[in-house]
mmCIF file of C-alpha atoms in Angstrom:
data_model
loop_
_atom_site.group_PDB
_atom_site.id
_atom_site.type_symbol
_atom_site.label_atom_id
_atom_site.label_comp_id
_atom_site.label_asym_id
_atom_site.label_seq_id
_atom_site.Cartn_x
_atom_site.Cartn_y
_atom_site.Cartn_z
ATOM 1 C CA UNK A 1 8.121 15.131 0.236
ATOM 2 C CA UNK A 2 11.370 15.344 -0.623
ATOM 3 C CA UNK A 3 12.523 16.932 2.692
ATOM 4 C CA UNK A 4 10.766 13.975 4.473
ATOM 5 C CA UNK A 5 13.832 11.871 5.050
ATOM 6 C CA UNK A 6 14.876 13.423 8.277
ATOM 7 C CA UNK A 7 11.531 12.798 9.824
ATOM 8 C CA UNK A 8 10.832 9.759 8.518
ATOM 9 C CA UNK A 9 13.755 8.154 10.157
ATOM 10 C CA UNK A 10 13.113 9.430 13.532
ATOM 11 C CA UNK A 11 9.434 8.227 13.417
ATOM 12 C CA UNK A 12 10.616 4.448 11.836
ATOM 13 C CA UNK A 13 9.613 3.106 15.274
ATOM 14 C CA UNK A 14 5.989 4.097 15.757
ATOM 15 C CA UNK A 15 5.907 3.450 11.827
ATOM 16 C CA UNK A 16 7.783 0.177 11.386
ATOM 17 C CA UNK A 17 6.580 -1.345 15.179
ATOM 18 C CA UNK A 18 3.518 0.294 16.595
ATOM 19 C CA UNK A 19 6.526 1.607 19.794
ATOM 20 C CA UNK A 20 4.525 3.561 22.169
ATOM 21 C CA UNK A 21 4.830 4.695 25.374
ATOM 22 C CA UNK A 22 3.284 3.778 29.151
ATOM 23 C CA UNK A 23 3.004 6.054 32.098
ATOM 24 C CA UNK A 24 3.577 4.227 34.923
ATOM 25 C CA UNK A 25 1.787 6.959 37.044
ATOM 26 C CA UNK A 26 -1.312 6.933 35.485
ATOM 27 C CA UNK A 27 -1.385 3.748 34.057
ATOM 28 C CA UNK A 28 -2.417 5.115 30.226
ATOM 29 C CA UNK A 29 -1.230 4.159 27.431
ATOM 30 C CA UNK A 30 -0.082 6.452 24.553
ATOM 31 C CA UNK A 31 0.901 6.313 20.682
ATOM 32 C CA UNK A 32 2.146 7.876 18.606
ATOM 33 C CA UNK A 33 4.799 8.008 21.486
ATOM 34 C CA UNK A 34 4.554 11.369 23.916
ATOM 35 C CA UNK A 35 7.176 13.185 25.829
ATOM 36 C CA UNK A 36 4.850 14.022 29.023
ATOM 37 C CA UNK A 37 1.878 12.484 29.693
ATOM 38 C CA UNK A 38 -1.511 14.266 28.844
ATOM 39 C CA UNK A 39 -2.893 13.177 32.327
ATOM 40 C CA UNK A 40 -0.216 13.428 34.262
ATOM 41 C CA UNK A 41 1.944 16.018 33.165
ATOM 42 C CA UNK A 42 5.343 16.245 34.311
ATOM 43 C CA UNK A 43 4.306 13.778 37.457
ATOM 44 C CA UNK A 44 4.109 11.168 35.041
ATOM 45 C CA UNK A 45 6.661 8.255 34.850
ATOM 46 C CA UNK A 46 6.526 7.168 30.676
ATOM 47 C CA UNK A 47 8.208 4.147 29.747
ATOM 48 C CA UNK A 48 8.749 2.581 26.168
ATOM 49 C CA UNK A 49 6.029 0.585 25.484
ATOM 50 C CA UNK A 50 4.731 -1.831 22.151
ATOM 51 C CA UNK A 51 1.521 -1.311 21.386
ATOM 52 C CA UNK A 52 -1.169 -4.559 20.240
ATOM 53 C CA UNK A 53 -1.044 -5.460 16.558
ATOM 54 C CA UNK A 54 -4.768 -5.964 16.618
ATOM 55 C CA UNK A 55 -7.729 -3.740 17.274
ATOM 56 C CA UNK A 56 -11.106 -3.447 16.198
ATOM 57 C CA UNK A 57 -12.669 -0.496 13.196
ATOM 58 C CA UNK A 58 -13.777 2.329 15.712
ATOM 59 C CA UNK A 59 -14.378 4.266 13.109
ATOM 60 C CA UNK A 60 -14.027 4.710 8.780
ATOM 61 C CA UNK A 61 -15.023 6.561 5.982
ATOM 62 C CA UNK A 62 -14.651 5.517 2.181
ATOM 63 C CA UNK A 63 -11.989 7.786 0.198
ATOM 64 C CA UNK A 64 -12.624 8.570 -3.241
ATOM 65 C CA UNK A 65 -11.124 12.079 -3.549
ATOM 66 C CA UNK A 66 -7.174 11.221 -2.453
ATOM 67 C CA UNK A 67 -4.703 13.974 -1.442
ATOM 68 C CA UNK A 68 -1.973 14.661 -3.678
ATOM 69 C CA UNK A 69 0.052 11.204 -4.139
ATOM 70 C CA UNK A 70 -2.356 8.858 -3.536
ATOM 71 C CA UNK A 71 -4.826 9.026 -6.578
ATOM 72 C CA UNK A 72 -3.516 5.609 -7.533
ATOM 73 C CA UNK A 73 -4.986 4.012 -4.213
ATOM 74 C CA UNK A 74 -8.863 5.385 -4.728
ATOM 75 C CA UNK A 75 -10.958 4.305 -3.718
ATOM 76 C CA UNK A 76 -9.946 2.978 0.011
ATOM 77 C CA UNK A 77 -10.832 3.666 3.387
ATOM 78 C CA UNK A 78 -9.145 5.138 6.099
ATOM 79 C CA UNK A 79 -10.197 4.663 9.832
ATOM 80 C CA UNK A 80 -10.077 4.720 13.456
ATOM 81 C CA UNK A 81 -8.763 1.463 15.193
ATOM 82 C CA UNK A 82 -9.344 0.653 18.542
ATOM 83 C CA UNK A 83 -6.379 -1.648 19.327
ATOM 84 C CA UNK A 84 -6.698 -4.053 22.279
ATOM 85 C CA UNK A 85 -5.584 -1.438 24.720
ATOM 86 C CA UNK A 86 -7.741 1.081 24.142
ATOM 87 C CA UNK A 87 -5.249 3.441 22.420
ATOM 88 C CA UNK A 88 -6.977 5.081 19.071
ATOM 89 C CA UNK A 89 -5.035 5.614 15.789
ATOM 90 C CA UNK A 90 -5.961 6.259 12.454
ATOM 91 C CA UNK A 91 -4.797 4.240 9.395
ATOM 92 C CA UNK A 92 -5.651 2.975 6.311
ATOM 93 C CA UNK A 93 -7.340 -0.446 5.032
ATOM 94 C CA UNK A 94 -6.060 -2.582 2.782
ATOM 95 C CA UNK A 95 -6.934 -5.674 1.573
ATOM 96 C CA UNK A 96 -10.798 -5.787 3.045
ATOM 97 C CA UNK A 97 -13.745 -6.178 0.931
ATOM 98 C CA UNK A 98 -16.534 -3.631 1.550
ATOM 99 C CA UNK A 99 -18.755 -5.968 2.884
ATOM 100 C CA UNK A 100 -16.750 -6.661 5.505
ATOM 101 C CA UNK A 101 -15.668 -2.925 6.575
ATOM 102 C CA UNK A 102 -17.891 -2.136 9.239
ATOM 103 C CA UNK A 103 -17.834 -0.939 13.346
ATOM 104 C CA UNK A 104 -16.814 -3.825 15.012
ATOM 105 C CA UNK A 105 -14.673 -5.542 13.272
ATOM 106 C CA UNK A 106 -11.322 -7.104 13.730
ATOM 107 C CA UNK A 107 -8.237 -5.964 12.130
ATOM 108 C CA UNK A 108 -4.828 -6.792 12.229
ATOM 109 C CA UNK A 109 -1.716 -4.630 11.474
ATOM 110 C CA UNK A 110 0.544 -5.400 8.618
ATOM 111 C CA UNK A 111 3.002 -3.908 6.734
ATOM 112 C CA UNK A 112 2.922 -2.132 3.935
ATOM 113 C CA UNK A 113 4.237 0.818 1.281
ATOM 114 C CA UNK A 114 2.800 4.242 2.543
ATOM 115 C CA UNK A 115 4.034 6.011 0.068
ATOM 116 C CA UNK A 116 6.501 6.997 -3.212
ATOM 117 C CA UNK A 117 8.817 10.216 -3.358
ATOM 118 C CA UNK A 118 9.012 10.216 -7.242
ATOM 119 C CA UNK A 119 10.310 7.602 -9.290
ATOM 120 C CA UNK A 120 14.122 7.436 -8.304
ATOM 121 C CA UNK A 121 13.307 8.969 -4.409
ATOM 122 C CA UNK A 122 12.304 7.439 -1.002
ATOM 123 C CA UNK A 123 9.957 4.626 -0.437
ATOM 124 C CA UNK A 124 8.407 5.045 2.845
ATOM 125 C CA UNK A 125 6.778 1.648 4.530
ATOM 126 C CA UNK A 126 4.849 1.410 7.707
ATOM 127 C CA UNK A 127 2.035 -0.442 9.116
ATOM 128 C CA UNK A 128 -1.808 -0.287 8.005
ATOM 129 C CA UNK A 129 -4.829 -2.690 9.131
ATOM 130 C CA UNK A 130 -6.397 -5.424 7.021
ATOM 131 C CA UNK A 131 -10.060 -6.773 8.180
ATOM 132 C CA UNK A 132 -9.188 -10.344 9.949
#
């Protein structure tokens, strides 16, 4: 991930604030942030817009095979949050006991490490959801 950096700077809103975006047109809301608006097209009037910190589980699975650089987290889950809004995004659970992962319930964003670039490289931090 070394060549990471670059992008991980430009997306340090959506990551670090849940920014997203509002089209004034259609009324929609819209993260990670969009240039034109999927309904609307170029018609559409988007504005900068912060997205709810809290949502519900939509969605999850259970992760016990993890991509390369995230072995050390397994097992977790990963899901779909419904955030107040309606907008849909998919992060990770932390600090949630099995028992209480299930479709329904309330979460709450926090912030947290996503990842490691090596031992001396980047630390990238963002937001992930904790059951509430």
């Amino acid at each position: 991930m070394k060549n990471a950096t670059p992008l991980i700077w430009r997306n340090s809103a959506a990551r670090y604030n849940l920014a997203g975006n509002h089209c004034e047109t259609c009324g929609k809301d819209y993260f990670p942030e969009r240039v034109v608006c999927p309904t609307c097209r170029r018609r559409g009037k988007l504005s900068a817009k912060q997205m709810p910190t809290d949502g519900k589980i939509y969605s999850f699975t259970h992760v016990h095979a993890a991509p390369a650089g995230f072995e050390h987290e397994t097992p977790y889950y990963i899901a779909i949050v419904e955030l107040e809004n309606g907008v849909h995004l998919l992060t990770q659970l932390v600090d949630s006991p099995a028992e209480k992962v299930k479709i329904g319930t309330n979460v709450k964003m926090c912030f947290r490490r996503i990842f490691e670039d090596g031992k001396e490289g980047l630390i990238a931090y963002g937001f992930k959801f904790k059951v509430v």
